[in-house]
Tab-separated table of C-alpha atoms in Angstrom:
chain	number	residue	atom	x	y	z
V	1	MET	CA	5.322	-24.895	11.149
V	2	LYS	CA	4.574	-26.933	14.634
V	3	LEU	CA	0.546	-27.899	15.033
V	4	ARG	CA	0.121	-25.167	17.968
V	5	THR	CA	1.594	-22.242	15.517
V	6	ALA	CA	-0.515	-23.205	13.068
V	7	ILE	CA	-3.749	-23.547	15.013
V	8	LEU	CA	-3.132	-20.174	16.387
V	9	VAL	CA	-2.273	-18.708	13.171
V	10	LEU	CA	-6.110	-20.288	11.550
V	11	VAL	CA	-7.908	-18.684	14.598
V	12	CYS	CA	-6.062	-15.420	13.970
V	13	LEU	CA	-6.893	-15.394	10.590
V	14	VAL	CA	-10.638	-16.771	10.587
V	15	SER	CA	-11.363	-14.412	13.415
V	16	ALA	CA	-9.611	-11.542	11.692
V	17	TRP	CA	-12.061	-11.792	8.663
V	18	TYR	CA	-15.498	-12.772	10.298
V	19	ASN	CA	-14.755	-9.585	12.629
V	20	ALA	CA	-14.112	-7.880	9.077
V	21	ILE	CA	-17.035	-9.078	7.800
V	22	CYS	CA	-19.575	-8.241	10.447
V	23	PHE	CA	-17.730	-4.406	10.425
V	24	SER	CA	-18.195	-4.232	7.176
V	25	ASP	CA	-22.184	-5.542	7.271
V	26	ALA	CA	-22.941	-3.154	9.860
V	27	GLY	CA	-22.131	-0.233	7.377
V	28	SER	CA	-17.896	0.322	8.042
V	29	MET	CA	-16.864	0.883	4.364
V	30	GLY	CA	-17.184	4.623	4.613
V	31	LEU	CA	-20.738	6.315	4.575
V	32	LYS	CA	-21.119	4.614	0.843
V	33	HIS	CA	-24.722	3.636	0.751
V	34	GLY	CA	-24.440	2.269	-2.735
V	35	LEU	CA	-21.356	0.419	-3.411
V	36	SER	CA	-17.943	-0.277	-1.526
V	37	SER	CA	-15.561	-1.500	-4.017
V	38	ASP	CA	-12.923	1.498	-4.580
V	39	PHE	CA	-12.292	-0.580	-7.833
V	40	TYR	CA	-15.055	0.515	-9.721
V	41	ILE	CA	-13.867	3.744	-10.178
V	42	LEU	CA	-11.019	2.489	-12.113
V	43	TRP	CA	-13.293	0.165	-14.263
V	44	SER	CA	-15.713	3.276	-14.615
V	45	ALA	CA	-12.943	5.034	-16.024
V	46	SER	CA	-11.878	2.426	-18.465
V	47	LYS	CA	-15.339	1.789	-19.566
V	48	ALA	CA	-15.478	5.978	-20.018
V	49	ILE	CA	-12.209	5.673	-22.180
V	50	MET	CA	-13.305	2.576	-24.137
V	51	GLN	CA	-16.420	4.588	-25.269
V	52	GLY	CA	-14.138	7.912	-26.193
V	53	VAL	CA	-15.957	9.840	-22.943
V	54	ASN	CA	-13.929	11.814	-20.803
V	55	PRO	CA	-13.453	9.786	-17.266
V	56	TYR	CA	-12.384	13.307	-15.653
V	57	GLY	CA	-15.765	14.664	-16.705
V	58	PRO	CA	-18.915	15.587	-15.258
V	59	GLU	CA	-20.981	12.863	-16.757
V	60	VAL	CA	-18.626	9.857	-15.176
V	61	THR	CA	-18.099	11.631	-12.239
V	62	GLU	CA	-22.038	11.990	-11.590
V	63	GLN	CA	-22.336	8.491	-12.159
V	64	ASN	CA	-19.579	7.433	-9.582
V	65	GLN	CA	-21.404	9.585	-6.994
V	66	ILE	CA	-24.919	7.545	-7.731
V	67	VAL	CA	-23.115	4.058	-7.300
V	68	TYR	CA	-21.323	5.210	-4.419
V	69	PHE	CA	-23.739	7.394	-2.368
V	70	GLY	CA	-27.355	6.391	-4.400
V	71	ALA	CA	-27.789	10.103	-5.613
V	72	THR	CA	-25.435	12.761	-6.894
V	73	ALA	CA	-23.605	15.020	-4.840
V	74	LYS	CA	-25.866	17.902	-5.699
V	75	ALA	CA	-28.723	16.349	-4.705
V	76	LEU	CA	-27.282	15.277	-1.395
V	77	GLY	CA	-26.069	18.428	-0.868
V	78	SER	CA	-22.394	17.075	-0.547
V	79	LYS	CA	-19.185	18.500	-1.406
V	80	THR	CA	-17.555	15.358	-2.237
V	81	GLU	CA	-17.302	14.972	-5.726
V	82	TRP	CA	-15.956	11.783	-6.211
V	83	ARG	CA	-13.740	12.409	-9.467
V	84	PHE	CA	-11.418	9.739	-10.996
V	85	PRO	CA	-8.429	10.724	-9.184
V	86	TYR	CA	-5.869	8.589	-11.344
V	87	PRO	CA	-3.614	9.439	-14.241
V	88	ILE	CA	-5.174	7.499	-16.897
V	89	TYR	CA	-2.644	4.830	-17.268
V	90	ALA	CA	-3.582	3.826	-14.039
V	91	THR	CA	-6.217	1.960	-16.173
V	92	PHE	CA	-3.798	0.148	-18.019
V	93	PRO	CA	-2.957	-3.007	-15.859
V	94	LEU	CA	-6.686	-3.913	-15.254
V	95	PHE	CA	-7.939	-2.283	-18.622
V	96	PRO	CA	-9.184	-5.904	-19.953
V	97	LEU	CA	-11.734	-6.292	-16.841
V	98	ALA	CA	-13.918	-3.269	-18.438
V	99	PHE	CA	-15.082	-5.555	-21.052
V	100	LEU	CA	-16.822	-7.606	-18.256
V	101	ASP	CA	-20.078	-6.816	-16.157
V	102	PHE	CA	-18.565	-5.044	-12.880
V	103	ARG	CA	-20.030	-7.994	-10.556
V	104	THR	CA	-17.762	-10.283	-12.391
V	105	ALA	CA	-14.765	-7.703	-12.941
V	106	ASN	CA	-15.153	-7.138	-9.384
V	107	GLU	CA	-14.826	-10.869	-8.241
V	108	ILE	CA	-12.105	-11.371	-10.283
V	109	VAL	CA	-10.248	-8.281	-8.709
V	110	PHE	CA	-10.650	-9.528	-5.230
V	111	TRP	CA	-8.664	-12.694	-5.898
V	112	LEU	CA	-6.289	-11.263	-8.013
V	113	PHE	CA	-5.419	-8.788	-5.089
V	114	ALA	CA	-5.314	-11.577	-2.909
V	115	ALA	CA	-2.884	-13.495	-5.084
V	116	LEU	CA	-0.583	-10.216	-5.341
V	117	THR	CA	-0.658	-9.609	-1.743
V	118	ALA	CA	0.658	-13.341	-1.079
V	119	LEU	CA	3.139	-12.537	-4.232
V	120	SER	CA	4.404	-9.786	-2.747
V	121	VAL	CA	5.498	-11.664	0.501
V	122	GLY	CA	7.449	-14.304	-1.244
V	123	TRP	CA	9.006	-11.505	-3.417
V	124	LEU	CA	10.279	-9.680	-0.273
V	125	ARG	CA	11.667	-12.802	0.984
V	126	GLY	CA	13.164	-14.001	-2.486
V	127	LYS	CA	11.573	-17.728	-0.994
V	128	TRP	CA	8.951	-19.951	-1.154
V	129	ASP	CA	8.855	-22.003	2.305
V	130	ARG	CA	7.077	-22.487	5.675
V	131	THR	CA	7.800	-19.138	6.813
V	132	THR	CA	6.737	-17.696	3.778
V	133	VAL	CA	3.395	-19.375	4.061
V	134	LEU	CA	3.304	-18.491	8.017
V	135	TYR	CA	3.749	-14.866	6.785
V	136	CYS	CA	1.076	-14.609	4.067
V	137	ALA	CA	-1.126	-15.833	6.814
V	138	LEU	CA	-0.488	-13.237	9.278
V	139	ALA	CA	-0.627	-10.597	6.527
V	140	PHE	CA	-3.919	-12.022	5.611
V	141	SER	CA	-4.776	-11.246	9.142
V	142	THR	CA	-4.212	-7.667	9.598
V	143	TYR	CA	-6.555	-5.160	9.437
V	144	PRO	CA	-4.790	-2.550	6.593
V	145	VAL	CA	-4.707	-5.792	4.140
V	146	ILE	CA	-8.214	-7.025	4.962
V	147	TYR	CA	-9.561	-3.476	4.599
V	148	ALA	CA	-8.020	-2.955	1.494
V	149	LEU	CA	-8.671	-6.609	-0.223
V	150	GLN	CA	-12.679	-6.225	1.172
V	151	GLY	CA	-12.643	-2.489	-0.641
V	152	ARG	CA	-10.830	-3.705	-3.878
V	153	GLN	CA	-8.351	-0.723	-3.171
V	154	PRO	CA	-6.305	-0.131	-5.847
V	155	THR	CA	-3.244	0.518	-3.681
V	156	VAL	CA	-3.028	-3.186	-3.308
V	157	LEU	CA	-2.354	-3.347	-6.919
V	158	PHE	CA	0.372	-0.708	-7.517
V	159	PHE	CA	2.135	-2.009	-4.407
V	160	GLY	CA	2.138	-5.752	-6.055
V	161	LEU	CA	3.704	-3.935	-9.056
V	162	ALA	CA	6.204	-2.250	-7.203
V	163	ILE	CA	7.158	-5.467	-5.063
V	164	GLY	CA	7.544	-7.243	-8.392
V	165	ALA	CA	9.778	-4.693	-9.658
V	166	TYR	CA	12.128	-5.225	-6.869
V	167	ALA	CA	11.683	-8.971	-7.454
V	168	LEU	CA	12.858	-8.511	-10.885
V	169	LEU	CA	15.870	-6.282	-9.746
V	170	ARG	CA	16.527	-8.616	-7.474
V	171	SER	CA	16.986	-11.409	-10.053
V	172	GLY	CA	18.990	-9.249	-12.437
V	173	ARG	CA	16.287	-8.345	-14.820
V	174	LEU	CA	16.613	-4.442	-14.630
V	175	VAL	CA	14.720	-3.654	-17.749
V	176	TRP	CA	11.708	-5.861	-16.991
V	177	ALA	CA	11.734	-4.035	-13.285
V	178	GLY	CA	11.681	-1.061	-14.949
V	179	ALA	CA	8.863	-1.676	-16.690
V	180	LEU	CA	6.693	-2.834	-13.475
V	181	ALA	CA	8.289	0.358	-11.794
V	182	ALA	CA	6.474	2.699	-14.309
V	183	LEU	CA	3.241	0.791	-14.052
V	184	SER	CA	3.392	0.864	-10.453
V	185	ALA	CA	3.152	4.746	-10.645
V	186	GLY	CA	-0.697	4.542	-11.266
V	187	LYS	CA	-0.759	5.547	-7.324
V	188	PRO	CA	2.269	8.278	-7.460
V	189	HIS	CA	2.516	8.449	-3.987
V	190	VAL	CA	2.677	4.890	-2.991
V	191	ALA	CA	4.793	3.973	-5.822
V	192	LEU	CA	7.137	6.712	-4.579
V	193	ALA	CA	7.548	5.180	-1.008
V	194	VAL	CA	9.050	2.010	-2.840
V	195	LEU	CA	10.524	3.026	-5.852
V	196	LEU	CA	12.717	6.437	-4.161
V	197	PRO	CA	15.175	3.613	-2.867
V	198	MET	CA	15.717	1.640	-5.711
V	199	LEU	CA	16.420	4.837	-7.905
V	200	ILE	CA	18.734	6.026	-5.048
V	201	TRP	CA	20.314	2.199	-5.295
V	202	THR	CA	20.884	2.873	-9.159
V	203	LEU	CA	22.140	6.000	-8.726
V	204	SER	CA	24.679	4.523	-6.538
V	205	ARG	CA	26.614	2.293	-9.043
V	206	TRP	CA	25.021	4.328	-11.992
V	207	HIS	CA	27.573	2.130	-14.656
V	208	GLU	CA	26.110	-1.300	-13.438
V	209	ARG	CA	22.630	-0.261	-12.778
V	210	LYS	CA	21.678	2.466	-15.250
V	211	ARG	CA	19.543	0.004	-17.367
V	212	PHE	CA	16.998	0.247	-14.587
V	213	ALA	CA	16.106	3.853	-14.392
V	214	ILE	CA	16.756	4.311	-18.216
V	215	SER	CA	13.860	1.327	-18.726
V	216	SER	CA	11.873	3.181	-15.944
V	217	ALA	CA	11.708	6.243	-17.739
V	218	ALA	CA	11.541	4.909	-21.474
V	219	PHE	CA	8.111	2.631	-19.870
V	220	LEU	CA	6.837	5.865	-18.326
V	221	LEU	CA	7.140	7.627	-21.126
V	222	GLY	CA	5.286	5.158	-23.300
V	223	LEU	CA	2.848	5.223	-20.684
V	224	PHE	CA	1.875	8.820	-20.861
V	225	ILE	CA	1.701	8.977	-24.593
V	226	THR	CA	-0.566	6.064	-24.561
V	227	ALA	CA	-2.437	7.693	-22.148
V	228	THR	CA	-2.478	10.951	-24.208
V	229	ILE	CA	-3.706	8.927	-27.125
V	230	ALA	CA	-6.514	7.264	-25.326
V	231	SER	CA	-7.601	10.391	-23.638
V	232	PRO	CA	-6.400	13.866	-25.184
V	233	GLY	CA	-5.511	16.591	-22.757
V	234	TRP	CA	-5.923	14.205	-19.522
V	235	ILE	CA	-2.743	15.678	-17.978
V	236	PRO	CA	-4.162	19.283	-16.544
V	237	GLU	CA	-7.827	17.304	-15.995
V	238	TRP	CA	-5.633	14.784	-13.584
V	239	PHE	CA	-4.099	17.815	-11.740
V	240	ALA	CA	-7.309	19.672	-11.429
V	241	THR	CA	-8.744	16.476	-9.748
V	242	ILE	CA	-5.860	16.130	-7.040
V	243	PRO	CA	-7.227	18.872	-4.796
V	244	HIS	CA	-10.764	17.118	-5.062
V	245	TYR	CA	-8.903	13.909	-3.746
V	246	ALA	CA	-8.365	15.324	-0.552
V	247	GLN	CA	-11.953	15.559	0.344
V	248	TYR	CA	-12.654	11.738	0.900
V	249	VAL	CA	-9.011	11.066	2.238
V	250	ARG	CA	-7.788	11.443	5.531
V	251	GLY	CA	-4.486	14.258	5.200
V	252	PRO	CA	-0.665	13.091	5.974
V	253	LEU	CA	-0.562	12.025	9.802
V	254	LEU	CA	2.003	14.743	10.474
V	255	THR	CA	-0.631	17.176	9.080
V	256	LEU	CA	-3.054	15.873	11.081
V	257	PHE	CA	-0.900	16.399	14.169
V	258	PHE	CA	0.455	19.868	13.458
V	259	GLY	CA	-1.900	21.448	11.139
V	260	ASP	CA	-1.578	22.018	7.302
V	261	LYS	CA	1.300	24.660	7.424
V	262	ILE	CA	3.670	23.390	9.884
V	263	GLY	CA	2.226	19.671	8.943
V	264	LEU	CA	3.445	20.796	5.560
V	265	ALA	CA	6.957	21.988	6.303
V	266	ILE	CA	7.556	19.383	8.558
V	267	SER	CA	6.492	16.601	5.890
V	268	VAL	CA	9.331	18.583	3.277
V	269	LEU	CA	11.834	18.365	5.992
V	270	VAL	CA	11.047	14.628	6.475
V	271	PHE	CA	11.204	13.462	2.630
V	272	LEU	CA	14.641	15.423	2.127
V	273	SER	CA	16.100	14.248	5.252
V	274	LEU	CA	14.799	10.860	3.872
V	275	ILE	CA	16.809	11.108	0.761
V	276	ALA	CA	19.956	12.007	2.519
V	277	ILE	CA	19.701	9.351	4.833
V	278	LEU	CA	18.900	6.893	2.136
V	279	TRP	CA	22.181	8.041	0.115
V	280	LEU	CA	23.977	7.319	3.168
V	281	HIS	CA	22.641	4.024	3.296
V	282	ARG	CA	23.301	3.244	-0.721
V	283	GLU	CA	25.134	0.465	-0.320
V	284	SER	CA	23.159	-1.342	2.243
V	285	ASP	CA	20.856	-4.147	1.398
V	286	LEU	CA	17.825	-2.854	-0.998
V	287	LEU	CA	14.862	-4.352	0.875
V	288	PHE	CA	16.292	-2.324	4.253
V	289	GLN	CA	16.414	0.825	2.462
V	290	MET	CA	13.038	0.424	1.110
V	291	SER	CA	11.880	-0.511	4.948
V	292	GLY	CA	13.101	2.746	5.989
V	293	SER	CA	11.403	4.303	3.123
V	294	VAL	CA	7.930	3.360	3.479
V	295	THR	CA	8.133	3.309	7.073
V	296	ILE	CA	8.912	7.290	6.955
V	297	LEU	CA	7.111	8.040	3.868
V	298	SER	CA	4.041	6.440	5.510
V	299	LEU	CA	3.943	9.650	7.642
V	300	ILE	CA	3.438	12.050	5.247
V	301	ILE	CA	1.213	10.208	2.873
V	302	PRO	CA	-2.714	10.029	3.131
V	303	TYR	CA	-3.050	8.152	6.382
V	304	GLU	CA	-5.420	5.577	5.528
V	305	PRO	CA	-5.257	2.258	6.463
V	306	TYR	CA	-5.034	0.490	3.296
V	307	ASN	CA	-2.295	2.753	2.348
V	308	LEU	CA	-0.454	0.842	5.241
V	309	VAL	CA	-0.585	-2.356	3.320
V	310	LEU	CA	2.911	-0.602	2.599
V	311	LEU	CA	4.402	-1.695	6.094
V	312	LEU	CA	4.211	-5.426	5.010
V	313	ILE	CA	8.076	-4.536	3.791
V	314	PRO	CA	9.447	-3.071	6.932
V	315	ALA	CA	7.699	-6.199	8.896
V	316	VAL	CA	8.976	-8.758	6.728
V	317	TRP	CA	12.820	-7.496	7.048
V	318	ILE	CA	12.137	-7.322	10.748
V	319	GLU	CA	11.283	-10.731	11.458
V	320	ASP	CA	13.392	-12.153	8.850
V	321	ASN	CA	16.254	-10.584	11.059
V	322	ALA	CA	14.701	-10.381	14.192
V	323	ARG	CA	17.550	-12.705	15.827
V	324	ARG	CA	20.446	-10.407	14.758
V	325	ILE	CA	18.142	-7.241	16.133
V	326	ALA	CA	17.964	-8.637	19.293
V	327	GLU	CA	22.016	-9.438	19.225
V	328	THR	CA	22.847	-5.518	18.602
V	329	GLY	CA	21.803	-3.980	21.867
V	330	ALA	CA	19.082	-3.022	24.182
V	331	VAL	CA	17.525	0.033	22.036
V	332	ASN	CA	16.974	-2.671	19.045
V	333	GLN	CA	15.479	-5.020	21.923
V	334	ILE	CA	13.071	-2.849	22.939
V	335	ALA	CA	12.008	-1.564	19.426
V	336	LEU	CA	11.774	-5.404	18.441
V	337	ALA	CA	9.615	-5.636	21.412
V	338	ALA	CA	7.545	-2.915	20.377
V	339	VAL	CA	6.737	-4.225	17.193
V	340	ARG	CA	5.890	-7.707	17.944
V	341	VAL	CA	3.403	-6.541	21.078
V	342	ALA	CA	1.696	-3.965	18.603
V	343	LEU	CA	1.837	-6.782	16.108
V	344	ILE	CA	0.238	-9.386	18.627
V	345	LEU	CA	-2.287	-6.955	20.216
V	346	SER	CA	-3.606	-6.218	16.494
V	347	TRP	CA	-4.353	-9.891	16.152
V	348	VAL	CA	-5.422	-10.595	19.556
V	349	ILE	CA	-7.858	-7.748	19.016
V	350	ASN	CA	-9.544	-9.253	15.802
V	351	VAL	CA	-10.326	-12.181	18.274
V	352	VAL	CA	-11.737	-10.076	20.987
V	353	GLY	CA	-13.704	-8.336	18.567
V	354	ALA	CA	-15.243	-11.190	16.337
V	355	LEU	CA	-16.389	-12.228	19.965
V	356	LEU	CA	-18.010	-9.034	21.215
V	357	TRP	CA	-20.130	-8.690	17.932
V	358	HIS	CA	-22.633	-11.363	19.611
V	359	THR	CA	-22.961	-10.009	23.180
V	360	SER	CA	-24.811	-6.471	23.905
V	361	PRO	CA	-24.941	-3.572	22.364
V	362	MET	CA	-21.895	-1.877	24.010
V	363	GLY	CA	-20.116	-4.661	23.363
V	364	ARG	CA	-21.018	-4.242	19.276
V	365	SER	CA	-19.912	-0.571	20.106
V	366	ILE	CA	-16.716	-1.514	21.348
V	367	ALA	CA	-15.928	-3.761	18.354
V	368	TRP	CA	-17.049	-1.220	15.726
V	369	THR	CA	-13.618	1.181	17.162
V	370	LEU	CA	-11.511	-1.741	17.673
V	371	PRO	CA	-9.954	-2.692	14.094
V	372	GLY	CA	-8.356	0.834	13.673
V	373	VAL	CA	-7.088	1.106	17.410
V	374	MET	CA	-3.666	-0.635	16.713
V	375	ILE	CA	-2.962	0.852	13.405
V	376	LEU	CA	-1.151	3.801	15.067
V	377	PRO	CA	0.659	1.900	17.706
V	378	LEU	CA	2.148	-0.381	14.838
V	379	LEU	CA	2.982	2.424	12.720
V	380	GLY	CA	4.443	3.957	15.405
V	381	SER	CA	6.682	0.937	16.794
V	382	MET	CA	7.792	0.532	13.342
V	383	VAL	CA	8.553	3.988	12.412
V	384	ALA	CA	10.871	3.595	15.758
V	385	MET	CA	12.182	0.512	14.971
V	386	MET	CA	13.729	1.956	11.307
V	387	LEU	CA	14.751	5.116	12.918
V	388	VAL	CA	16.920	3.362	15.072
V	389	GLN	CA	18.186	1.186	11.918
V	390	LEU	CA	18.845	4.324	10.004
V	391	PHE	CA	20.739	6.500	12.380
V	392	TYR	CA	22.324	3.603	14.518
V	393	PRO	CA	23.067	1.094	11.750
V	394	ASP	CA	24.420	-2.394	12.713
V	395	ARG	CA	26.533	-3.256	9.814
V	396	ARG	CA	25.475	-6.913	10.048
V	397	LEU	CA	21.727	-6.159	9.423
V	398	ALA	CA	22.276	-3.229	6.791
V	399	ALA	CA	25.060	-5.580	4.464
V	400	GLN	CA	24.415	-4.911	1.269
V	401	VAL	CA	22.624	-8.154	-0.979
V	402	GLU	CA	24.507	-7.805	-4.384
V	403	ILE	CA	22.214	-8.010	-7.050
């Protein structure tokens, strides 16, 4: 890595985190009057399970409301109930932290999630070199990653587990890959985006790869059984909380653009089309398939900044294949340029935002709006890039990497 590059990356990293800290101090982490850690809801559910209390029940729900809002939803006249929204087995990966006080557990989780993010970059590339270090630094300079880490958002945990499953697949450890894949299902819509191409990849050569699917199913069944022992009757209670989850997250991008009914119909069509496209590309490089899957499914899962951590997958694939993409025609060159411009602008905006916090009230107001400005262009440019690759593939780019 050249000295100039290292200095620029350091400036991006420092300014991004300084901007994020100023943003958070100004009250950006939602409208939470109390705590701004999304990990608390997992920790409190784990505590409840330890004490034999129903984590979906009103006692735990009211405690969540008091911690997050400073009072119960009823006292505030709010319809946002803040129920525990995950399946019981989502608590299992971090369950030991329930034995610690929350402040200590919360600090541990920050560094654990940061380590998982860095490991995910290396696992995606399958190598640890200077380029991987550069990618990690740039990843930690992006708003979705910073937002997720600041909020201790469980998306990072389940995303990291899914990428760990991919790394184990790459190394030929199909049974253990299935175990991590099952654990990553603690946040189903996040896991689905990563695991769907893995399952199609498995079906394409069933006799060689069936151990992954069988292992995933067996471990997932084990998680369901263990969860039922820990909290009997949890499945219908979890399904009952899903509609409430929509109260405090934004809807999918397609629904926001087209409305509930039309957006849902388009989402179903997109999902079915994605399955068909992945099947057509079943002999392609698995990371290429995952890149297409998470990019397209980002349109039909809740449109929240932390969920866009998923875009680390296509970002790594695009940059690792940038030279070959640039050699495959004008359309690919335009798509590549759009992705790079969106990424560069997102880092430049962090620098500008860090400076604006120390100017006039108008400057601070602009700085307040900047972090989310580049989310849509970044997602849009990556969707365009992956659509080009999926519908007009170049065999050199999508070539199968044997596992």
